[in-house]
CSV table of C-alpha atoms and ligand atoms in Angstrom, one decimal:
chain,number,residue,atom,x,y,z
A,1,MET,CA,99.3,67.5,61.2
A,2,ASP,CA,98.2,69.9,58.4
A,3,LYS,CA,100.7,72.7,57.6
A,4,LEU,CA,99.5,76.1,58.8
A,5,ALA,CA,98.4,78.5,56.0
A,6,LEU,CA,100.7,81.0,57.7
A,7,PHE,CA,103.6,78.7,56.5
A,8,GLY,CA,102.2,77.9,53.1
A,9,GLY,CA,99.6,75.2,53.9
A,10,ASN,CA,96.0,75.1,52.7
A,11,LYS,CA,93.5,77.5,54.4
A,12,VAL,CA,90.7,76.0,56.4
A,13,LYS,CA,88.2,78.7,55.3
A,14,THR,CA,87.6,78.3,51.6
A,15,THR,CA,84.1,79.8,51.3
A,16,PRO,CA,83.2,83.4,51.9
A,17,PHE,CA,81.5,84.3,55.2
A,18,GLY,CA,77.8,84.9,55.1
A,19,ARG,CA,77.0,88.5,54.3
A,20,GLY,CA,73.8,90.6,54.2
A,21,LYS,CA,72.4,94.1,54.1
A,22,ARG,CA,71.8,95.9,57.3
A,23,MET,CA,69.6,98.6,55.7
A,24,GLY,CA,66.3,97.6,54.1
A,25,ALA,CA,62.9,98.8,53.0
A,26,GLU,CA,61.8,100.1,56.4
A,27,GLU,CA,64.9,102.3,56.8
A,28,LYS,CA,64.3,103.8,53.4
A,29,LYS,CA,60.6,104.3,54.1
A,30,TYR,CA,61.2,106.2,57.4
A,31,VAL,CA,64.1,108.3,55.9
A,32,LEU,CA,61.8,109.3,53.0
A,33,GLU,CA,59.1,110.2,55.5
A,34,ALA,CA,61.6,112.4,57.3
A,35,LEU,CA,62.7,114.1,54.1
A,36,GLU,CA,59.1,114.6,53.0
A,37,ASN,CA,58.3,116.2,56.3
A,38,ASP,CA,60.8,118.8,55.3
A,39,THR,CA,62.5,119.1,58.6
A,40,LEU,CA,65.4,117.1,60.1
A,41,PHE,CA,65.2,118.8,63.5
A,42,TYR,CA,64.1,116.4,66.2
A,43,VAL,CA,61.8,118.9,67.9
A,44,PHE,CA,59.6,119.4,64.7
A,45,GLY,CA,59.8,115.9,63.2
A,46,ASN,CA,58.3,112.5,64.3
A,47,GLN,CA,61.1,110.1,63.6
A,48,VAL,CA,63.2,110.6,66.8
A,49,ARG,CA,60.1,110.8,68.9
A,50,ASP,CA,58.7,107.5,67.4
A,51,MET,CA,62.0,105.8,67.9
A,52,GLU,CA,62.1,107.0,71.5
A,53,ASN,CA,58.6,105.7,72.1
A,54,LYS,CA,59.5,102.4,70.5
A,55,LEU,CA,62.5,101.9,72.8
A,56,ARG,CA,60.4,102.9,75.8
A,57,GLY,CA,58.0,100.2,74.9
A,58,MET,CA,60.6,97.5,74.2
A,59,TYR,CA,62.5,98.2,77.4
A,60,GLY,CA,59.6,99.2,79.6
A,61,MET,CA,61.4,102.4,80.5
A,62,LYS,CA,59.6,105.7,81.3
A,63,HIS,CA,61.9,108.1,79.6
A,64,CYS,CA,64.1,107.6,76.5
A,65,HIS,CA,66.0,110.2,74.5
A,66,GLY,CA,67.9,110.0,71.3
A,67,CYS,CA,71.3,111.7,71.0
A,68,SER,CA,74.2,111.9,68.6
A,69,SER,CA,76.4,109.0,69.8
A,70,GLY,CA,77.1,106.5,72.6
A,71,THR,CA,79.8,108.8,73.8
A,72,ALA,CA,77.3,111.6,74.0
A,73,ALA,CA,74.9,109.3,75.8
A,74,VAL,CA,77.3,108.6,78.6
A,75,HIS,CA,78.1,112.3,78.9
A,76,ILE,CA,74.4,113.1,79.0
A,77,ALA,CA,73.8,110.5,81.7
A,78,LEU,CA,76.6,111.9,83.9
A,79,GLY,CA,75.5,115.5,83.1
A,80,ALA,CA,72.0,114.6,84.1
A,81,LEU,CA,73.2,113.2,87.5
A,82,GLN,CA,74.8,116.7,88.1
A,83,LEU,CA,77.8,115.3,89.9
A,84,PRO,CA,80.1,118.0,91.3
A,85,PRO,CA,83.5,118.4,89.7
A,86,GLY,CA,86.1,116.2,91.4
A,87,THR,CA,83.6,113.4,92.1
A,88,GLU,CA,85.1,110.0,91.4
A,89,VAL,CA,83.4,107.7,88.9
A,90,ILE,CA,84.2,104.0,88.9
A,91,THR,CA,84.2,102.1,85.6
A,92,SER,CA,85.8,99.2,83.9
A,93,SER,CA,89.5,99.0,82.9
A,94,ILE,CA,88.3,97.4,79.6
A,95,THR,CA,85.9,99.7,77.7
A,96,ASP,CA,85.8,102.1,74.8
A,97,MET,CA,87.1,105.7,75.2
A,98,GLY,CA,83.5,106.7,74.7
A,99,THR,CA,82.8,105.7,78.3
A,100,LEU,CA,85.5,108.0,79.6
A,101,THR,CA,85.1,111.1,77.5
A,102,GLY,CA,82.0,112.4,79.3
A,103,ILE,CA,83.6,111.6,82.7
A,104,LEU,CA,86.5,113.9,81.9
A,105,TYR,CA,84.4,116.7,80.2
A,106,GLN,CA,82.4,116.8,83.4
A,107,CYS,CA,85.7,117.3,85.4
A,108,LEU,CA,85.0,114.0,87.2
A,109,VAL,CA,87.8,111.6,88.1
A,110,PRO,CA,87.7,108.1,86.6
A,111,ARG,CA,88.7,105.1,88.8
A,112,PHE,CA,89.3,101.8,87.1
A,113,ALA,CA,88.1,98.5,88.4
A,114,ASP,CA,89.8,95.2,87.5
A,115,ILE,CA,87.9,92.5,85.7
A,116,ASP,CA,86.8,88.9,86.3
A,117,PRO,CA,89.3,86.9,84.2
A,118,ASP,CA,86.6,84.5,83.0
A,119,THR,CA,84.0,87.0,81.8
A,120,TYR,CA,86.1,90.2,81.3
A,121,ASN,CA,83.5,92.2,83.1
A,122,MET,CA,84.0,94.4,86.1
A,123,ASP,CA,84.7,92.4,89.3
A,124,PRO,CA,82.4,93.7,92.1
A,125,ALA,CA,85.1,93.0,94.7
A,126,SER,CA,87.5,95.4,92.8
A,127,VAL,CA,84.8,98.0,92.6
A,128,GLU,CA,84.2,97.8,96.3
A,129,THR,CA,87.9,98.5,97.0
A,130,LEU,CA,87.7,101.7,95.0
A,131,VAL,CA,84.7,103.2,96.8
A,132,ASN,CA,85.4,106.1,99.1
A,133,ASP,CA,83.6,109.3,100.2
A,134,LYS,CA,84.4,111.0,96.9
A,135,THR,CA,82.7,108.2,94.8
A,136,GLY,CA,79.5,109.5,93.1
A,137,ALA,CA,78.8,107.0,90.3
A,138,LEU,CA,79.5,103.6,88.9
A,139,VAL,CA,79.5,103.2,85.1
A,140,ILE,CA,78.8,99.5,84.3
A,141,ILE,CA,80.0,98.1,81.0
A,142,HIS,CA,78.6,94.9,79.6
A,143,HIS,CA,81.8,93.8,77.8
A,144,ALA,CA,81.5,92.3,74.3
A,145,GLY,CA,77.7,91.9,74.8
A,146,LEU,CA,77.9,89.7,78.0
A,147,PRO,CA,76.0,91.2,80.9
A,148,ALA,CA,78.1,92.4,83.8
A,149,GLU,CA,77.7,90.7,87.2
A,150,LEU,CA,74.8,93.1,87.9
A,151,GLU,CA,73.7,91.5,91.2
A,152,GLY,CA,77.1,92.1,92.8
A,153,LEU,CA,77.7,95.5,91.3
A,154,MET,CA,74.2,96.8,92.2
A,155,ALA,CA,74.7,95.6,95.7
A,156,VAL,CA,77.9,97.6,96.0
A,157,ALA,CA,76.2,100.7,94.6
A,158,LYS,CA,73.2,100.3,96.9
A,159,LYS,CA,75.4,99.7,100.0
A,160,HIS,CA,77.3,102.9,99.3
A,161,LYS,CA,74.4,104.9,97.8
A,162,ILE,CA,76.2,105.5,94.5
A,163,SER,CA,74.3,106.3,91.3
A,164,VAL,CA,74.6,103.7,88.5
A,165,VAL,CA,75.0,104.4,84.8
A,166,GLU,CA,74.6,101.3,82.7
A,167,ASP,CA,76.7,101.7,79.5
A,168,CYS,CA,74.9,99.3,77.2
A,169,ALA,CA,76.7,100.3,74.0
A,170,GLN,CA,77.8,96.7,73.4
A,171,ALA,CA,74.8,95.1,74.8
A,172,TRP,CA,71.6,95.8,72.9
A,173,TYR,CA,68.7,93.6,73.9
A,174,THR,CA,70.7,91.5,76.3
A,175,HIS,CA,69.2,89.7,79.2
A,176,TYR,CA,70.5,89.2,82.8
A,177,ARG,CA,68.4,86.9,84.9
A,178,GLY,CA,65.6,87.4,82.4
A,179,GLN,CA,65.7,91.2,82.6
A,180,LEU,CA,67.1,93.5,80.0
A,181,CYS,CA,70.5,95.1,80.6
A,182,GLY,CA,69.8,98.8,80.8
A,183,THR,CA,66.9,98.5,83.2
A,184,PHE,CA,69.0,97.9,86.3
A,185,GLY,CA,70.8,101.2,86.9
A,186,ASP,CA,69.5,104.7,87.5
A,187,ILE,CA,70.2,105.7,83.9
A,188,SER,CA,71.3,103.7,80.8
A,189,THR,CA,73.1,104.5,77.6
A,190,PHE,CA,73.2,102.9,74.2
A,191,SER,CA,75.3,103.4,71.0
A,192,LEU,CA,74.2,103.2,67.4
A,193,ASN,CA,77.6,103.5,65.8
A,194,HIS,CA,78.5,101.5,62.7
A,195,PHE,CA,80.0,98.5,64.6
A,196,LYS,CA,77.1,98.0,67.0
A,197,LEU,CA,74.3,95.4,66.7
A,198,ILE,CA,72.0,98.0,65.3
A,199,THR,CA,73.2,101.3,63.8
A,200,SER,CA,72.2,104.7,62.4
A,201,GLY,CA,75.8,105.5,61.3
A,202,SER,CA,76.3,107.4,64.6
A,203,GLY,CA,73.7,107.8,67.3
A,204,GLY,CA,72.9,107.0,70.9
A,205,MET,CA,70.1,106.7,73.4
A,206,VAL,CA,69.7,107.5,77.1
A,207,ALA,CA,67.0,105.8,79.1
A,208,THR,CA,65.8,106.2,82.7
A,209,ASN,CA,62.9,105.4,85.0
A,210,ARG,CA,63.8,108.2,87.3
A,211,ASP,CA,61.4,111.1,86.7
A,212,GLU,CA,63.8,113.6,88.3
A,213,LEU,CA,66.4,112.9,85.7
A,214,LYS,CA,64.1,113.3,82.7
A,215,GLU,CA,64.4,117.1,82.4
A,216,ASN,CA,68.2,117.1,83.0
A,217,VAL,CA,68.6,114.6,80.2
A,218,LYS,CA,66.5,116.6,77.8
A,219,LEU,CA,68.4,119.8,78.7
A,220,PHE,CA,71.8,118.1,78.5
A,221,VAL,CA,71.1,116.9,74.9
A,222,ASP,CA,70.3,120.4,73.8
A,223,LYS,CA,72.4,123.3,75.2
A,224,CYS,CA,70.2,123.5,78.3
A,225,TYR,CA,67.4,125.0,76.1
A,226,PHE,CA,63.8,124.4,76.9
A,227,ARG,CA,62.0,123.3,73.8
A,228,ASP,CA,58.5,123.5,75.3
A,229,GLY,CA,57.8,127.2,75.1
A,230,ARG,CA,59.5,128.1,78.4
A,231,LYS,CA,61.8,131.1,78.3
A,232,ARG,CA,65.4,130.4,77.1
A,233,ASN,CA,67.7,130.8,80.0
A,234,PRO,CA,70.4,128.0,80.4
A,235,TYR,CA,71.3,127.4,84.0
A,236,PHE,CA,74.1,124.8,83.5
A,237,LEU,CA,76.6,123.9,80.9
A,238,ALA,CA,75.3,121.5,78.3
A,239,PRO,CA,76.5,120.6,74.8
A,240,ASN,CA,74.4,120.1,71.6
A,241,TYR,CA,74.0,116.3,71.3
A,242,GLN,CA,70.9,116.3,69.2
A,243,MET,CA,69.9,113.3,67.1
A,244,THR,CA,68.7,114.3,63.6
A,245,GLU,CA,65.5,113.0,62.1
A,246,LEU,CA,67.6,111.0,59.6
A,247,GLN,CA,69.3,109.1,62.4
A,248,GLY,CA,66.0,108.7,64.2
A,249,ALA,CA,64.4,107.3,61.1
A,250,VAL,CA,67.1,104.6,60.6
A,251,ALA,CA,67.3,103.8,64.3
A,252,LYS,CA,63.5,103.3,64.4
A,253,ALA,CA,63.7,100.7,61.7
A,254,GLN,CA,66.7,99.1,63.2
A,255,LEU,CA,65.0,98.7,66.6
A,256,ASP,CA,62.5,96.4,65.0
A,257,LYS,CA,65.3,94.1,64.0
A,258,ILE,CA,67.2,93.9,67.2
A,259,ALA,CA,65.4,90.9,68.8
A,260,GLY,CA,66.0,88.8,65.6
A,261,ILE,CA,69.6,89.9,65.3
A,262,VAL,CA,70.3,88.9,68.9
A,263,GLU,CA,68.5,85.6,68.5
A,264,LYS,CA,70.6,84.7,65.5
A,265,ARG,CA,73.9,85.8,67.1
A,266,LYS,CA,73.1,83.9,70.2
A,267,ARG,CA,72.5,80.6,68.4
A,268,LEU,CA,75.7,81.0,66.4
A,269,GLY,CA,77.7,82.3,69.4
A,270,LEU,CA,76.7,79.4,71.6
A,271,ARG,CA,77.7,76.9,68.8
A,272,LEU,CA,81.0,78.7,68.6
A,273,ILE,CA,81.6,78.5,72.4
A,274,GLN,CA,80.7,74.8,72.4
A,275,GLY,CA,83.1,74.0,69.7
A,276,LEU,CA,86.0,76.1,71.1
A,277,LYS,CA,85.6,74.6,74.5
A,278,SER,CA,86.7,71.2,73.2
A,279,ILE,CA,90.0,72.5,71.9
A,280,PRO,CA,92.8,72.0,74.5
A,281,GLY,CA,94.3,75.4,75.5
A,282,ILE,CA,91.4,77.5,74.2
A,283,ILE,CA,89.1,79.1,76.7
A,284,PRO,CA,86.1,81.0,75.4
A,285,GLN,CA,84.5,83.8,77.5
A,286,LYS,CA,82.5,82.2,80.3
A,287,VAL,CA,78.7,82.8,80.0
A,288,PRO,CA,77.2,82.5,83.5
A,289,GLU,CA,74.0,80.5,83.6
A,290,HIS,CA,71.9,83.5,84.5
A,291,SER,CA,73.3,85.6,81.6
A,292,GLU,CA,72.6,85.7,77.9
A,293,HIS,CA,75.5,86.8,75.7
A,294,SER,CA,74.4,88.9,72.7
A,295,PHE,CA,77.7,88.4,71.0
A,296,PHE,CA,78.8,91.8,70.0
A,297,LEU,CA,82.1,89.9,70.0
A,298,LEU,CA,83.4,86.8,71.6
A,299,VAL,CA,86.5,87.0,73.8
A,300,VAL,CA,88.7,83.9,73.6
A,301,ARG,CA,91.7,83.2,75.9
A,302,VAL,CA,94.7,81.2,74.8
A,303,ASP,CA,96.2,79.2,77.7
A,304,ARG,CA,99.9,80.0,77.3
A,305,LYS,CA,100.9,77.0,79.4
A,306,MET,CA,99.4,74.8,76.8
A,307,ILE,CA,100.0,76.8,73.6
A,308,ASN,CA,103.4,78.0,72.9
A,309,THR,CA,103.1,81.2,70.9
A,310,SER,CA,102.3,84.9,71.3
A,311,ILE,CA,98.8,86.1,71.0
A,312,THR,CA,99.9,88.1,68.0
A,313,GLU,CA,101.3,85.1,66.1
A,314,PHE,CA,98.2,83.0,67.1
A,315,CYS,CA,96.0,85.7,65.5
A,316,GLN,CA,98.2,85.9,62.4
A,317,ALA,CA,97.9,82.2,62.0
A,318,LEU,CA,94.2,82.3,62.4
A,319,GLU,CA,93.9,85.1,59.9
A,320,ALA,CA,95.9,83.2,57.4
A,321,GLU,CA,93.4,80.3,57.8
A,322,GLY,CA,90.8,82.8,56.6
A,323,ILE,CA,89.3,83.7,60.0
A,324,PRO,CA,89.2,87.5,60.8
A,325,CYS,CA,90.6,87.8,64.3
A,326,GLU,CA,91.9,90.6,66.3
A,327,PRO,CA,93.9,90.6,69.4
A,328,ASN,CA,92.0,93.0,71.7
A,329,LYS,CA,89.9,94.9,69.1
A,330,ILE,CA,88.1,97.2,71.4
A,331,THR,CA,90.8,99.0,73.4
A,332,GLY,CA,93.8,98.8,71.1
A,333,GLY,CA,95.5,96.0,73.2
A,334,MET,CA,95.6,97.6,76.7
A,335,PRO,CA,93.5,98.5,79.6
A,336,VAL,CA,92.2,102.0,79.0
A,337,TYR,CA,94.1,103.6,81.9
A,338,LEU,CA,97.4,102.8,80.0
A,339,TYR,CA,96.3,105.2,77.2
A,340,ASP,CA,98.5,108.3,77.0
A,341,ILE,CA,95.7,110.6,78.2
A,342,PHE,CA,95.7,108.8,81.6
A,343,GLN,CA,99.5,108.1,81.7
A,344,ASN,CA,100.3,111.7,80.9
A,345,ARG,CA,97.1,113.1,82.6
A,346,SER,CA,96.6,115.2,79.5
A,347,ALA,CA,92.9,115.6,79.2
A,348,PHE,CA,93.3,119.4,78.7
A,349,PRO,CA,96.2,121.2,77.2
A,350,GLY,CA,98.9,122.4,79.5
A,351,SER,CA,97.1,121.2,82.6
A,352,LEU,CA,96.8,118.0,84.7
A,353,PHE,CA,93.2,118.9,85.4
A,354,PRO,CA,91.0,117.1,86.6
A,355,PHE,CA,93.5,114.4,87.7
A,356,VAL,CA,95.5,116.9,89.8
A,357,SER,CA,93.8,120.0,91.1
A,358,LYS,CA,94.0,122.1,94.3
A,359,ASP,CA,90.4,123.2,93.8
A,360,LEU,CA,89.1,119.7,93.3
A,361,GLU,CA,91.5,118.3,95.9
A,362,THR,CA,92.5,115.6,93.5
A,363,ASN,CA,95.8,113.9,92.8
A,364,ILE,CA,95.5,110.7,91.0
A,365,SER,CA,97.7,108.6,88.6
A,366,TYR,CA,97.2,105.3,86.9
A,367,PRO,CA,100.4,103.3,87.2
A,368,PRO,CA,100.9,100.1,85.1
A,369,GLY,CA,99.9,97.2,87.2
A,370,LEU,CA,96.8,98.9,88.5
A,371,CYS,CA,94.5,96.2,87.2
A,372,PRO,CA,96.5,93.0,86.9
A,373,GLN,CA,93.7,90.8,85.6
A,374,ALA,CA,92.9,93.2,82.8
A,375,GLU,CA,96.6,93.6,81.8
A,376,GLN,CA,97.1,89.9,81.8
A,377,ALA,CA,94.0,89.4,79.6
A,378,PHE,CA,95.5,91.5,76.9
A,379,GLN,CA,98.5,89.1,76.7
A,380,GLN,CA,96.3,86.1,76.3
A,381,THR,CA,93.0,86.9,74.5
A,382,PHE,CA,91.7,87.7,71.1
A,383,ASN,CA,88.3,88.6,69.8
A,384,LEU,CA,86.2,86.7,67.2
A,385,ASN,CA,83.4,88.5,65.4
A,386,ILE,CA,80.1,86.9,64.7
A,387,THR,CA,77.4,88.5,62.6
A,388,GLU,CA,73.8,87.6,62.2
A,389,PHE,CA,74.6,86.8,58.5
A,390,TYR,CA,77.0,84.0,59.3
A,391,SER,CA,76.0,80.4,58.6
A,392,GLU,CA,76.6,77.4,60.9
A,393,GLN,CA,79.3,76.3,58.4
A,394,ASP,CA,81.1,79.6,59.0
A,395,ILE,CA,81.1,78.9,62.7
A,396,ASP,CA,82.3,75.4,62.2
A,397,ASP,CA,85.1,76.7,60.0
A,398,MET,CA,86.1,79.1,62.8
A,399,ILE,CA,86.2,76.2,65.2
A,400,ASP,CA,88.2,74.0,62.8
A,401,ALA,CA,90.7,76.8,62.1
A,402,THR,CA,91.2,77.5,65.8
A,403,ALA,CA,91.7,73.8,66.5
A,404,LYS,CA,94.3,73.6,63.7
A,405,VAL,CA,96.3,76.6,64.9
A,406,ALA,CA,96.0,75.6,68.6
A,407,GLY,CA,97.1,72.0,67.6
A,408,PHE,CA,100.2,73.3,65.8
A,409,TYR,CA,101.4,75.4,68.7
A,410,GLN,CA,100.5,72.8,71.4
A,411,CYS,CA,103.3,72.5,74.0
B,501,PLP,C1,81.1,100.5,76.0
B,501,PLP,C2,81.1,101.6,75.1
B,501,PLP,N1,80.7,102.8,75.5
B,501,PLP,C3,80.6,103.9,74.7
B,501,PLP,C4,80.9,103.8,73.3
B,501,PLP,C5,80.8,105.0,72.5
B,501,PLP,O1,79.9,104.9,71.5
B,501,PLP,P1,79.9,105.8,70.2
B,501,PLP,O2,81.0,105.2,69.3
B,501,PLP,O3,78.6,105.7,69.6
B,501,PLP,O4,80.2,107.2,70.6
B,501,PLP,C6,81.3,102.5,72.8
B,501,PLP,C7,81.6,102.4,71.4
B,501,PLP,O5,82.3,101.5,71.0
B,501,PLP,C8,81.4,101.4,73.7
B,501,PLP,O6,81.7,100.2,73.2
C-alpha cells in the first residue's frame, strides 16, 4: 500500500485543480451601464429591475425582488408573512446562521428538525413532531444543493396550514421532480454571496407567486417606504435591505450563467459520487432518483465501522494528498442549535428574549441530543468542493485520493 502523504508519502494530486474567472465581459458591461446611468439606487436604475425580471422569467415566478444578502432575504420573507412575535418557525438543524438571523430579529422562536442521515436534508417525520398550535412557518433548506424531500415537507405544511419559506441559498437552479426548487413554497429566498454558485459579492433574492405578499416584500426591503409616489408613513418595522445597482448589474450577468454552471457541476458531481461509491467505507450523499443535485458541495460519510480514524484525521490525510476537504464546512462542525447563541439563549444582550418571555409565553431550550442524526453526521462526514472549472481528471484524483486514505485506515 502507498504511504500516505500525511506520513511522508507521495501526493495523489500533482496537477493544479482547474480554475477560471467568474466575472467576465457581461458583468463589466452591465456595471459600466450602471455607472453611466449615474445612479446606483435601485429605484432609479435599471439593473436590479432587469435582474428581477430575468429571475421571474427563469423561475416562472410572479414577483421577484433583489436585496442585500441571503440572510436579508430570509428575514424579508418572514417579515412579509407578518408572523406575530412568539410564533414558532421550524427549520433544519443543519443550515447557515443566515437562515436563523431573521427568525430571531422577528422575535420568532426557531425549532430544529432532525435530518435524514442519507441526504442530510430535513426529515419530514421530525418536522411533523415539532408542529403545534404555535407553529407559523416552515423554512426548508436544500442542503449542499440537494433538494429537500419537498413532497413530504409540503404535505406536513399543507396538513397543518403552515406557511413555507424555501431557503434556496445553496440550491440555485436545482430541480426536484423536474420543477425548480424555490417554486414550491409560499415564498423563496436566494443568496448571491461569494461562495454560492453565482455571486454579486453579497446579495439576495426573494420570490413569490402570492400577490398578497408582494407589497410586504417590497416594503420590508426598504424601511416600509412606498417608492411609488404614495405618502411616506411606515406602518410596520422594516430594515433597509436594498440591493444596489452594482450588485444588480453583476447578478444579472451571473443569472445567464447559472444553467451552464449547474450542468457542469452535475456532470462532475455525479462522476465523483459514482467513483466514491465503489470505495469500501465511503458513503456519498444519497441523491434520490427524483432529485437533481446542483453540487454546491458534496457531503461524504465515512463509515467508522470500516474506517478506523477520526473524521478530522481523515480530512487531514486527504488534504495532504492535495484534495481540499473540510469536516463540516457550513456550520462549523455542529448542528446550529449547539451554537452559543442557542445554548446561552443570548440573541439580545442581558435578556433571554425571545426564547424565554412572559409576554410571548415562550420557554424553550435546545439541549445537546436534540437532533441525534444531525449530531452523529458531524462525527462522520466531510464536504468536498466541486467547481464548474474542475476537469474530469480533478474528479478522478479526488476519488483516487479518497480511496488511498480509506484503504490505509481500513479496519
Ligand atoms: C442555507 C443558507 N441560508 C442563508 C444563507 C445566508 O446567505 P448570505 O451569506 O448571502 O447572507 C446562507 C449562506 O451561506 C445559506 O447557506
